[in-house]
């Protein structure tokens, strides 16, 4: 399977417009030191993390639905460390899942995260080739 996306420079500075194969658009930007303007988009490395979190969140939600877990919300956050030298790749990524609901089974949440991490989430598998990824979760009763 081949995926085709594109990025065009739209200026000023380093502002770019990315377009996905599905027709969605995302603005990327980074203000250079000394430049006098506000950033108007996400940084590309932030988008890598968002993509990974989106991938694993979709897996976890789908699996929890199949388990018929009584959840009302799922939030996934990441905190990542980058190398100090170029290329400044992510070296450590801590992922936290927060599942909200009444009577959610912790074993079901653990299983959903494990399946996403080891079987389904291609973005996590790919970033895991370069970075050490740790996961944690908590369930908040609602």
Tab-separated table of C-alpha atoms in Angstrom, residues 57-109:
chain	number	residue	atom	x	y	z
A	57	UNK	CA	-6.175	6.154	20.957
A	58	UNK	CA	-8.200	4.804	18.018
A	59	UNK	CA	-7.007	1.292	18.841
A	60	UNK	CA	-7.826	1.584	22.533
A	61	UNK	CA	-11.275	3.099	21.928
A	62	UNK	CA	-12.104	0.405	19.375
A	63	UNK	CA	-10.960	-2.402	21.672
A	64	UNK	CA	-12.803	-0.963	24.698
A	65	UNK	CA	-15.953	-0.732	22.577
A	66	UNK	CA	-15.587	-4.360	21.524
A	67	UNK	CA	-15.135	-5.306	25.192
A	68	UNK	CA	-18.332	-3.358	25.949
A	69	UNK	CA	-16.511	-1.330	28.584
A	70	UNK	CA	-18.676	1.451	30.098
A	71	UNK	CA	-16.291	4.311	29.284
A	72	UNK	CA	-17.352	7.857	28.474
A	73	UNK	CA	-13.992	9.424	27.524
A	74	UNK	CA	-10.444	8.478	26.576
A	75	UNK	CA	-7.564	10.944	26.685
A	76	UNK	CA	-4.010	10.074	25.687
A	77	UNK	CA	-1.074	12.375	26.414
A	78	UNK	CA	2.642	12.127	25.766
A	79	UNK	CA	5.727	13.655	27.268
A	80	UNK	CA	8.808	13.202	25.110
A	81	UNK	CA	12.538	13.820	25.385
A	82	UNK	CA	14.642	14.644	22.343
A	83	UNK	CA	18.326	14.121	21.625
A	84	UNK	CA	20.468	17.208	22.184
A	85	UNK	CA	22.351	16.832	18.871
A	86	UNK	CA	21.034	16.787	15.311
A	87	UNK	CA	19.046	14.942	14.214
A	88	UNK	CA	17.118	15.680	17.403
A	89	UNK	CA	15.058	12.493	17.414
A	90	UNK	CA	12.782	11.460	20.240
A	91	UNK	CA	14.702	9.229	22.624
A	92	UNK	CA	12.081	8.675	25.335
A	93	UNK	CA	8.314	8.947	25.126
A	94	UNK	CA	5.995	8.501	28.113
A	95	UNK	CA	2.382	7.850	27.106
A	96	UNK	CA	-0.474	8.159	29.597
A	97	UNK	CA	-4.016	6.952	28.955
A	98	UNK	CA	-6.883	8.347	31.019
A	99	UNK	CA	-10.128	6.404	30.714
A	100	UNK	CA	-13.247	7.899	32.253
A	101	UNK	CA	-16.399	5.985	33.039
A	102	UNK	CA	-18.308	4.071	35.695
A	103	UNK	CA	-17.226	0.498	36.353
A	104	UNK	CA	-14.446	0.310	33.756
A	105	UNK	CA	-12.435	-2.911	34.205
A	106	UNK	CA	-8.696	-2.180	34.658
A	107	UNK	CA	-7.771	-5.530	33.072
A	108	UNK	CA	-9.707	-4.545	29.956
A	109	UNK	CA	-7.879	-1.213	29.757
